[in-house]
């Protein structure tokens, strides 16, 4: 198949790499891709989605897979569909589950899906009144997309009020903070639950766990994610069934009722409180770095699986019974600012491990870390521990100036 993958991160690299392992041979295209995706296929430098759709028509692309949320909330799926192109991902209106926290919270309330108590408002007075009705810890969120940075966990009511005031005045997040969501703090553990959806049916993937903070022991600032593993032993059969029945099924049904059937990856950010799954957030695409550990756990022909989902006829598929752990190797100044280019040296790649490349560029045949999250070192094994050891053995063989990574990925499962 001719397959176009939209995006440039480790997630898109991992999807491409997994597609090269199908028995069916694919021609891969990445828009825009990164310095390493050009080893898996061809990078295409077209930003405008109408132009990209023209390219897809001319290049006889049979399936397009969308990685990042911005492309989805900007309507790339609608544009491709209008051109009769087959694309895996939600439409702009279905993508509101991620792009608008306010829409998502109203949707959950309407469909009786458990989530933290909340209000969504543009009035400071209303926000302050609701904050007074909650416990001491209060969560304050900007309504729009702000790359995971629009969430403040305030340790006191005063701090919460100040955060809400700053957001509403446009001081902290500009336009994205013109409405705020104030939430009750949920005290539990977090899981990332993924389902491949075709609008009415779904297949769920191994339950993953991300590590959002920069430093060991979940210290330091929030990041896009510093490592992940799957499946998590924290999600037992019973919890998985509850998530499917209480969250995924009513969401697919609810989105049909909204005339916005959900096709693509539904990624539920769960908080499990005393065994009960609550929705913290929806994302409408694969997580990064979760995708990098999920790809090696999907058996069968990935291209056909995603093509079926895009066409509204998803078939069941099997999952690997092993474990995967991914450790993010980030550049020196991540997540604060960009870092200088640094040449990447890889000694050797031991068995049952591999690399998913993210923030890299190619110069004279060499790969350079170009900032942000540079790559993910992934290990597979028959236990979390074995997979983790393999991921770290690989990480030790990789070097670039300023490289930083967490040493405790998977700790909650060990
Ligand atoms: P979000 O972007 O909404 O997922 O929030 C980012 C992070 O903030 C989550 O991964 C949680 O760690 C934390 N968080 C968000 N909402 C809550 C909540 N209601 N209770 C506890 N922690 C939360
Ligand atoms: N790793 C979390 C995310 O992709 O949103």
CSV table of C-alpha atoms and ligand atoms in Angstrom, one decimal:
chain,number,residue,atom,x,y,z
A,1,UNK,CA,0.0,0.0,0.0
A,2,UNK,CA,1.0,3.6,-0.5
A,3,UNK,CA,0.7,5.1,3.0
A,4,UNK,CA,1.1,8.7,4.1
A,5,UNK,CA,1.8,9.4,7.8
A,6,UNK,CA,1.3,13.0,9.0
A,7,UNK,CA,3.6,14.2,11.7
A,8,UNK,CA,7.3,14.3,12.6
A,9,UNK,CA,7.7,12.8,16.0
A,10,UNK,CA,8.7,9.4,17.6
A,11,UNK,CA,5.1,8.4,17.3
A,12,UNK,CA,5.0,8.8,13.6
A,13,UNK,CA,8.4,7.1,13.2
A,14,UNK,CA,7.2,4.1,15.4
A,15,UNK,CA,4.0,3.7,13.2
A,16,UNK,CA,6.2,3.8,10.1
A,17,UNK,CA,8.7,1.3,11.5
A,18,UNK,CA,5.9,-1.1,12.5
A,19,UNK,CA,4.4,-0.8,9.0
A,20,UNK,CA,7.7,-2.0,7.5
A,21,UNK,CA,7.2,-5.2,9.5
A,22,UNK,CA,3.9,-6.1,7.8
A,23,UNK,CA,4.2,-9.0,5.4
A,24,UNK,CA,2.6,-6.7,2.8
A,25,UNK,CA,5.1,-4.3,1.4
A,26,UNK,CA,4.2,-0.6,1.8
A,27,UNK,CA,5.6,2.6,0.3
A,28,UNK,CA,5.7,5.1,3.1
A,29,UNK,CA,5.5,8.9,2.9
A,30,UNK,CA,5.9,11.2,5.9
A,31,UNK,CA,4.6,14.8,6.0
A,32,UNK,CA,6.9,16.4,7.2
A,33,UNK,CA,8.7,13.5,8.9
A,34,UNK,CA,12.1,13.9,10.6
A,35,UNK,CA,15.7,13.2,9.9
A,36,UNK,CA,15.2,9.4,10.4
A,37,UNK,CA,11.8,8.8,8.8
A,38,UNK,CA,13.6,9.3,5.5
A,39,UNK,CA,15.2,5.9,6.1
A,40,UNK,CA,11.7,4.3,6.2
A,41,UNK,CA,10.2,6.2,3.3
A,42,UNK,CA,10.0,9.6,1.7
A,43,UNK,CA,9.7,12.9,3.5
A,44,UNK,CA,7.2,15.3,2.0
A,45,UNK,CA,7.5,19.0,2.7
A,46,UNK,CA,3.9,20.2,2.2
A,47,UNK,CA,2.2,22.0,5.1
A,48,UNK,CA,-1.1,23.1,3.5
A,49,UNK,CA,-3.6,20.3,3.9
A,50,UNK,CA,-5.3,21.0,0.6
A,51,UNK,CA,-2.0,20.8,-1.2
A,52,UNK,CA,-1.2,17.6,0.8
A,53,UNK,CA,-4.5,16.1,-0.4
A,54,UNK,CA,-3.5,16.9,-4.0
A,55,UNK,CA,-0.2,15.2,-3.3
A,56,UNK,CA,-2.0,12.2,-1.9
A,57,UNK,CA,-4.3,11.9,-4.9
A,58,UNK,CA,-1.3,12.2,-7.3
A,59,UNK,CA,0.8,9.7,-5.4
A,60,UNK,CA,-2.1,7.2,-5.2
A,61,UNK,CA,-2.0,7.2,-1.4
A,62,UNK,CA,-4.4,4.4,-0.2
A,63,UNK,CA,-4.3,5.2,3.5
A,64,UNK,CA,-3.3,8.3,5.5
A,65,UNK,CA,-2.6,8.1,9.2
A,66,UNK,CA,-2.6,11.3,11.3
A,67,UNK,CA,-0.3,11.5,14.3
A,68,UNK,CA,-0.7,14.9,16.0
A,69,UNK,CA,-3.8,16.5,17.4
A,70,UNK,CA,-3.2,19.9,15.8
A,71,UNK,CA,-3.6,18.5,12.3
A,72,UNK,CA,-6.9,16.8,13.4
A,73,UNK,CA,-8.3,19.8,15.1
A,74,UNK,CA,-7.4,21.9,12.0
A,75,UNK,CA,-9.6,19.5,10.0
A,76,UNK,CA,-7.1,17.5,7.9
A,77,UNK,CA,-9.5,14.5,8.0
A,78,UNK,CA,-12.4,16.6,6.6
A,79,UNK,CA,-10.2,17.9,3.8
A,80,UNK,CA,-9.0,14.4,2.8
A,81,UNK,CA,-12.5,12.9,3.0
A,82,UNK,CA,-13.8,15.7,0.8
A,83,UNK,CA,-11.2,14.5,-1.7
A,84,UNK,CA,-12.4,10.9,-1.4
A,85,UNK,CA,-9.2,9.9,0.3
A,86,UNK,CA,-9.1,7.1,2.9
A,87,UNK,CA,-7.8,8.6,6.2
A,88,UNK,CA,-7.5,7.2,9.7
A,89,UNK,CA,-8.4,9.8,12.3
A,90,UNK,CA,-11.3,11.8,13.6
A,91,UNK,CA,-13.0,14.7,11.8
A,92,UNK,CA,-12.6,18.2,13.2
A,93,UNK,CA,-15.9,18.0,15.0
A,94,UNK,CA,-15.0,14.6,16.6
A,95,UNK,CA,-11.5,16.0,17.5
A,96,UNK,CA,-13.2,18.5,19.8
A,97,UNK,CA,-13.1,15.7,22.4
A,98,UNK,CA,-9.4,16.8,22.7
A,99,UNK,CA,-9.3,20.3,21.4
A,100,UNK,CA,-11.9,21.7,23.8
A,101,UNK,CA,-11.9,20.6,27.4
A,102,UNK,CA,-15.2,22.4,27.9
A,103,UNK,CA,-16.8,20.3,25.1
A,104,UNK,CA,-15.3,17.1,26.4
A,105,UNK,CA,-16.6,17.8,30.0
A,106,UNK,CA,-20.1,18.6,28.8
A,107,UNK,CA,-20.0,15.5,26.6
A,108,UNK,CA,-19.1,13.3,29.6
A,109,UNK,CA,-21.8,14.8,31.8
A,110,UNK,CA,-24.4,14.4,29.1
A,111,UNK,CA,-23.4,10.7,28.6
A,112,UNK,CA,-23.1,9.8,32.2
A,113,UNK,CA,-19.4,9.0,32.1
A,114,UNK,CA,-17.4,9.5,35.3
A,115,UNK,CA,-15.1,12.4,35.5
A,116,UNK,CA,-14.0,15.0,38.1
A,117,UNK,CA,-16.6,17.5,39.2
A,118,UNK,CA,-16.1,20.7,37.2
A,119,UNK,CA,-17.3,23.9,35.9
A,120,UNK,CA,-16.4,25.6,32.7
A,121,UNK,CA,-16.7,29.3,32.7
A,122,UNK,CA,-15.3,32.6,31.4
A,123,UNK,CA,-16.3,34.4,34.6
A,124,UNK,CA,-13.8,34.9,37.4
A,125,UNK,CA,-16.6,35.3,40.0
A,126,UNK,CA,-18.1,31.9,39.0
A,127,UNK,CA,-14.7,30.3,39.1
A,128,UNK,CA,-13.9,31.6,42.5
A,129,UNK,CA,-17.3,30.5,43.9
A,130,UNK,CA,-16.8,27.0,42.6
A,131,UNK,CA,-13.2,26.9,43.9
A,132,UNK,CA,-14.6,27.7,47.4
A,133,UNK,CA,-16.9,24.6,47.2
A,134,UNK,CA,-14.0,22.2,46.5
A,135,UNK,CA,-11.3,20.6,48.7
A,136,UNK,CA,-7.9,22.2,49.3
A,137,UNK,CA,-6.3,20.9,46.1
A,138,UNK,CA,-7.9,22.3,43.0
A,139,UNK,CA,-7.2,21.8,39.3
A,140,UNK,CA,-7.4,24.8,37.0
A,141,UNK,CA,-7.2,24.2,33.2
A,142,UNK,CA,-7.2,26.4,30.2
A,143,UNK,CA,-9.9,25.3,27.7
A,144,UNK,CA,-7.9,25.4,24.5
A,145,UNK,CA,-5.0,23.4,23.3
A,146,UNK,CA,-1.7,24.4,24.9
A,147,UNK,CA,0.5,21.4,24.4
A,148,UNK,CA,-0.2,19.8,27.7
A,149,UNK,CA,0.9,22.9,29.6
A,150,UNK,CA,-2.5,24.4,30.4
A,151,UNK,CA,-3.1,22.5,33.6
A,152,UNK,CA,-2.3,23.8,37.1
A,153,UNK,CA,-2.7,21.8,40.2
A,154,UNK,CA,-3.1,24.4,42.9
A,155,UNK,CA,-2.2,23.5,46.4
A,156,UNK,CA,-4.6,26.1,48.0
A,157,UNK,CA,-7.8,27.9,47.1
A,158,UNK,CA,-5.8,31.2,46.8
A,159,UNK,CA,-3.4,29.7,44.4
A,160,UNK,CA,-6.3,28.3,42.4
A,161,UNK,CA,-8.0,31.7,42.2
A,162,UNK,CA,-4.9,33.4,41.1
A,163,UNK,CA,-4.3,30.8,38.4
A,164,UNK,CA,-7.9,31.2,37.1
A,165,UNK,CA,-7.5,35.0,37.1
A,166,UNK,CA,-4.3,34.9,35.1
A,167,UNK,CA,-5.8,32.5,32.6
A,168,UNK,CA,-9.0,34.5,32.1
A,169,UNK,CA,-7.1,37.7,31.7
A,170,UNK,CA,-5.1,36.1,28.9
A,171,UNK,CA,-1.9,36.6,30.9
A,172,UNK,CA,-0.9,32.9,31.1
A,173,UNK,CA,-2.1,31.2,27.9
A,174,UNK,CA,-3.5,33.9,25.6
A,175,UNK,CA,-6.6,32.9,23.7
A,176,UNK,CA,-6.5,29.3,25.0
A,177,UNK,CA,-7.3,30.6,28.5
A,178,UNK,CA,-10.3,32.7,27.6
A,179,UNK,CA,-12.4,30.0,29.2
A,180,UNK,CA,-11.3,27.9,32.1
A,181,UNK,CA,-12.3,24.5,33.5
A,182,UNK,CA,-12.1,24.2,37.3
A,183,UNK,CA,-12.0,20.7,38.6
A,184,UNK,CA,-12.0,18.6,41.7
A,185,UNK,CA,-8.6,17.0,42.4
A,186,UNK,CA,-8.8,13.2,41.9
A,187,UNK,CA,-6.4,11.2,44.0
A,188,UNK,CA,-5.4,7.9,42.4
A,189,UNK,CA,-3.1,6.5,39.7
A,190,UNK,CA,-3.1,7.4,36.0
A,191,UNK,CA,-3.3,5.0,33.1
A,192,UNK,CA,-3.4,5.6,29.3
A,193,UNK,CA,-6.2,3.6,27.7
A,194,UNK,CA,-6.2,3.3,23.9
A,195,UNK,CA,-8.9,2.0,21.5
A,196,UNK,CA,-8.7,1.8,17.7
A,197,UNK,CA,-12.2,2.9,16.6
A,198,UNK,CA,-14.0,2.8,13.3
A,199,UNK,CA,-17.0,5.0,14.2
A,200,UNK,CA,-19.0,2.3,15.9
A,201,UNK,CA,-16.7,-0.6,16.8
A,202,UNK,CA,-13.4,-0.7,18.7
A,203,UNK,CA,-10.5,-2.9,19.7
A,204,UNK,CA,-8.6,-1.8,22.8
A,205,UNK,CA,-4.8,-1.9,23.1
A,206,UNK,CA,-2.6,-2.9,26.0
A,207,UNK,CA,-3.1,-0.4,28.8
A,208,UNK,CA,0.0,1.9,29.1
A,209,UNK,CA,1.4,4.2,31.6
A,210,UNK,CA,3.2,7.4,30.8
A,211,UNK,CA,5.7,9.4,32.9
A,212,UNK,CA,4.9,13.0,32.4
A,213,UNK,CA,7.4,14.7,34.8
A,214,UNK,CA,10.9,15.4,33.7
A,215,UNK,CA,12.7,13.8,36.7
A,216,UNK,CA,12.9,10.5,38.6
A,217,UNK,CA,10.2,10.0,41.2
A,218,UNK,CA,7.8,12.1,39.2
A,219,UNK,CA,9.6,15.4,40.2
A,220,UNK,CA,10.2,18.4,38.1
A,221,UNK,CA,8.1,20.1,35.4
A,222,UNK,CA,5.5,18.4,33.2
A,223,UNK,CA,6.7,17.3,29.7
A,224,UNK,CA,5.1,15.6,26.8
A,225,UNK,CA,6.1,12.3,28.4
A,226,UNK,CA,9.5,10.9,29.4
A,227,UNK,CA,8.8,7.2,29.0
A,228,UNK,CA,6.1,4.6,28.9
A,229,UNK,CA,5.4,0.9,29.3
A,230,UNK,CA,2.6,-1.5,28.5
A,231,UNK,CA,0.8,-3.5,29.4
A,232,UNK,CA,0.4,-2.2,32.9
A,233,UNK,CA,-0.2,-4.8,35.7
A,234,UNK,CA,-2.2,-2.0,37.4
A,235,UNK,CA,-5.0,-2.6,34.9
A,236,UNK,CA,-6.6,-5.9,35.6
A,237,UNK,CA,-9.3,-7.7,33.5
A,238,UNK,CA,-12.0,-6.2,35.6
A,239,UNK,CA,-10.8,-2.6,35.2
A,240,UNK,CA,-10.3,-3.1,31.5
A,241,UNK,CA,-13.9,-4.3,31.2
A,242,UNK,CA,-15.2,-1.4,33.2
A,243,UNK,CA,-13.4,1.1,31.0
A,244,UNK,CA,-14.8,-0.6,27.9
A,245,UNK,CA,-18.4,-0.6,29.2
A,246,UNK,CA,-18.5,2.6,31.1
A,247,UNK,CA,-16.3,4.8,29.0
A,248,UNK,CA,-15.4,3.6,25.4
A,249,UNK,CA,-18.9,2.2,24.5
A,250,UNK,CA,-20.9,5.2,25.7
A,251,UNK,CA,-18.4,7.6,24.0
A,252,UNK,CA,-18.7,5.9,20.6
A,253,UNK,CA,-22.5,5.9,21.0
A,254,UNK,CA,-22.5,9.5,22.3
A,255,UNK,CA,-20.4,10.7,19.3
A,256,UNK,CA,-22.8,9.0,16.9
A,257,UNK,CA,-25.6,10.9,18.6
A,258,UNK,CA,-23.6,14.1,18.0
A,259,UNK,CA,-23.3,13.3,14.4
A,260,UNK,CA,-19.6,13.1,14.8
A,261,UNK,CA,-18.9,9.4,14.8
A,262,UNK,CA,-15.4,8.7,16.2
A,263,UNK,CA,-12.9,7.1,13.9
A,264,UNK,CA,-9.3,6.9,14.9
A,265,UNK,CA,-7.4,6.4,18.1
A,266,UNK,CA,-9.4,7.2,21.2
A,267,UNK,CA,-6.9,7.8,24.0
A,268,UNK,CA,-8.5,8.0,27.4
A,269,UNK,CA,-6.3,9.6,30.2
A,270,UNK,CA,-7.7,7.7,33.2
A,271,UNK,CA,-7.4,8.4,36.9
A,272,UNK,CA,-8.2,5.2,38.8
A,273,UNK,CA,-9.6,6.2,42.3
A,274,UNK,CA,-10.2,3.2,44.6
A,275,UNK,CA,-10.6,0.9,41.6
A,276,UNK,CA,-13.0,3.2,39.8
A,277,UNK,CA,-12.0,4.6,36.4
A,278,UNK,CA,-12.5,8.3,35.8
A,279,UNK,CA,-11.9,10.2,32.6
A,280,UNK,CA,-9.2,12.9,33.1
A,281,UNK,CA,-9.0,13.8,29.5
A,282,UNK,CA,-9.6,12.4,26.0
A,283,UNK,CA,-7.0,12.6,23.3
A,284,UNK,CA,-8.0,11.8,19.8
A,285,UNK,CA,-4.7,10.3,18.6
A,286,UNK,CA,-1.9,8.0,19.8
A,287,UNK,CA,0.1,9.2,22.8
A,288,UNK,CA,3.7,9.9,22.4
A,289,UNK,CA,5.7,8.0,23.8
A,290,UNK,CA,2.9,5.5,24.4
A,291,UNK,CA,2.6,4.8,20.7
A,292,UNK,CA,6.3,3.7,20.6
A,293,UNK,CA,5.6,0.9,23.1
A,294,UNK,CA,2.2,-0.1,21.7
A,295,UNK,CA,3.4,-0.6,18.1
A,296,UNK,CA,5.6,-3.6,18.9
A,297,UNK,CA,2.6,-5.2,20.8
A,298,UNK,CA,0.2,-5.2,17.8
A,299,UNK,CA,0.2,-8.5,15.9
A,300,UNK,CA,-0.9,-8.9,12.3
A,301,UNK,CA,-1.0,-6.5,9.4
A,302,UNK,CA,-1.1,-3.0,10.8
A,303,UNK,CA,-1.7,-1.4,7.4
A,304,UNK,CA,-4.8,-3.5,6.9
A,305,UNK,CA,-6.0,-2.9,10.5
A,306,UNK,CA,-5.9,0.8,10.2
A,307,UNK,CA,-7.3,0.8,6.6
A,308,UNK,CA,-10.3,-1.3,7.8
A,309,UNK,CA,-10.8,1.2,10.7
A,310,UNK,CA,-10.7,4.2,8.3
A,311,UNK,CA,-13.3,2.5,6.1
A,312,UNK,CA,-15.6,1.9,9.0
A,313,UNK,CA,-15.1,-1.9,9.1
A,314,UNK,CA,-12.5,-2.6,11.8
A,315,UNK,CA,-11.6,-6.3,12.2
A,316,UNK,CA,-10.5,-7.8,15.5
A,317,UNK,CA,-6.7,-8.3,15.7
A,318,UNK,CA,-4.4,-10.0,18.2
A,319,UNK,CA,-2.0,-8.5,20.7
A,320,UNK,CA,1.5,-9.7,21.6
A,321,UNK,CA,1.6,-11.3,25.1
A,322,UNK,CA,4.9,-9.6,25.9
A,323,UNK,CA,5.8,-6.2,27.4
A,324,UNK,CA,7.4,-3.1,26.0
A,325,UNK,CA,9.2,-0.3,27.8
A,326,UNK,CA,10.3,3.0,26.2
A,327,UNK,CA,12.7,5.4,27.7
A,328,UNK,CA,12.8,8.9,26.2
A,329,UNK,CA,16.2,10.4,25.6
A,330,UNK,CA,15.7,14.2,25.6
A,331,UNK,CA,18.0,17.1,24.7
A,332,UNK,CA,19.9,19.2,27.3
A,333,UNK,CA,17.4,22.0,27.8
A,334,UNK,CA,14.1,20.1,27.4
A,335,UNK,CA,11.4,21.1,28.2
A,336,UNK,CA,12.6,24.7,28.8
A,337,UNK,CA,14.1,25.8,25.6
A,338,UNK,CA,15.6,24.5,22.4
A,339,UNK,CA,19.1,22.9,22.5
A,340,UNK,CA,22.1,23.2,20.2
A,341,UNK,CA,22.5,20.4,17.6
A,342,UNK,CA,24.3,17.4,18.9
A,343,UNK,CA,25.6,14.4,16.9
A,344,UNK,CA,24.1,11.1,17.9
A,345,UNK,CA,26.3,8.0,18.3
A,346,UNK,CA,24.7,4.6,18.6
A,347,UNK,CA,27.1,1.8,19.6
A,348,UNK,CA,25.1,-1.2,18.9
A,349,UNK,CA,21.5,-2.2,19.2
A,350,UNK,CA,21.0,-5.4,21.4
A,351,UNK,CA,18.4,-8.0,20.5
A,352,UNK,CA,14.8,-7.3,21.5
A,353,UNK,CA,15.4,-3.5,21.5
A,354,UNK,CA,15.1,-0.8,19.0
A,355,UNK,CA,15.0,3.0,18.6
A,356,UNK,CA,12.1,5.3,17.6
A,357,UNK,CA,13.6,8.6,16.4
A,358,UNK,CA,11.8,11.9,17.2
A,359,UNK,CA,13.7,15.2,17.4
A,360,UNK,CA,16.5,14.4,14.9
A,361,UNK,CA,17.8,16.0,11.8
A,362,UNK,CA,20.1,14.5,9.1
A,363,UNK,CA,23.3,16.3,8.1
A,364,UNK,CA,25.8,14.8,5.7
A,365,UNK,CA,24.5,11.3,6.4
A,366,UNK,CA,24.7,11.7,10.2
A,367,UNK,CA,21.8,12.0,12.7
A,368,UNK,CA,21.8,15.0,15.0
A,369,UNK,CA,19.7,15.6,18.1
A,370,UNK,CA,17.8,18.7,17.1
A,371,UNK,CA,16.0,19.4,20.4
A,372,UNK,CA,13.1,18.3,22.5
A,373,UNK,CA,12.5,14.6,22.9
A,374,UNK,CA,15.2,13.2,20.6
A,375,UNK,CA,14.5,9.5,20.6
A,376,UNK,CA,12.9,6.6,22.5
A,377,UNK,CA,14.9,3.5,23.4
A,378,UNK,CA,12.5,0.6,23.4
A,379,UNK,CA,13.0,-2.9,24.9
A,380,UNK,CA,10.7,-5.8,24.6
A,381,UNK,CA,10.5,-8.8,27.0
A,382,UNK,CA,8.3,-11.3,28.8
A,383,UNK,CA,8.0,-9.1,31.8
A,384,UNK,CA,8.1,-5.3,32.5
A,385,UNK,CA,11.5,-5.8,34.2
A,386,UNK,CA,13.0,-7.7,31.3
A,387,UNK,CA,11.7,-5.1,28.8
A,388,UNK,CA,12.9,-2.3,31.1
A,389,UNK,CA,16.4,-3.8,31.4
A,390,UNK,CA,16.7,-4.1,27.6
A,391,UNK,CA,15.5,-0.5,27.1
A,392,UNK,CA,18.1,0.8,29.5
A,393,UNK,CA,20.9,-1.5,28.0
A,394,UNK,CA,20.1,0.2,24.7
A,395,UNK,CA,20.0,3.7,26.2
A,396,UNK,CA,23.5,3.1,27.6
A,397,UNK,CA,24.7,2.5,24.0
A,398,UNK,CA,23.5,5.9,22.8
A,399,UNK,CA,25.3,9.2,23.2
A,400,UNK,CA,24.8,12.8,22.4
A,401,UNK,CA,25.8,16.0,24.2
A,402,UNK,CA,23.5,17.0,26.9
A,403,UNK,CA,21.4,13.8,26.7
A,404,UNK,CA,19.1,13.4,29.7
A,405,UNK,CA,16.7,10.6,30.6
A,406,UNK,CA,14.7,9.2,33.5
A,407,UNK,CA,16.2,6.1,35.2
A,408,UNK,CA,12.9,4.9,36.7
A,409,UNK,CA,10.6,4.2,33.8
A,410,UNK,CA,8.0,1.5,34.7
A,411,UNK,CA,8.6,1.9,38.5
A,412,UNK,CA,4.9,1.6,39.3
A,413,UNK,CA,4.9,-1.9,37.7
A,414,UNK,CA,8.0,-3.2,39.4
B,1,LIG,P1,-4.8,16.9,31.4
B,1,LIG,O1,-4.1,17.6,30.4
B,1,LIG,O2,-6.2,17.4,31.7
B,1,LIG,O3,-4.7,15.4,31.3
B,1,LIG,O4,-4.0,17.1,32.7
B,1,LIG,C1,-2.6,16.9,32.8
B,1,LIG,C2,-2.2,16.2,34.1
B,1,LIG,O5,-2.7,16.9,35.2
B,1,LIG,C3,-2.8,14.8,34.2
B,1,LIG,O6,-2.1,13.9,33.5
B,1,LIG,C4,-2.9,14.6,35.7
B,1,LIG,O7,-1.6,14.2,36.1
B,1,LIG,C5,-3.2,16.0,36.2
B,1,LIG,N1,-4.6,16.2,36.4
B,1,LIG,C6,-5.5,16.7,35.5
B,1,LIG,N2,-6.7,16.8,36.1
B,1,LIG,C7,-6.7,16.2,37.3
B,1,LIG,C8,-7.6,16.0,38.3
B,1,LIG,N3,-8.9,16.4,38.2
B,1,LIG,N4,-7.2,15.4,39.5
B,1,LIG,C9,-5.9,15.1,39.6
B,1,LIG,N5,-4.9,15.3,38.7
B,1,LIG,C10,-5.3,15.9,37.5
B,2,LIG,N1,2.1,11.1,26.3
B,2,LIG,C1,1.0,11.9,26.5
B,2,LIG,C2,0.4,12.5,25.2
B,2,LIG,O1,0.8,12.1,24.1
B,2,LIG,O2,-0.5,13.3,25.3
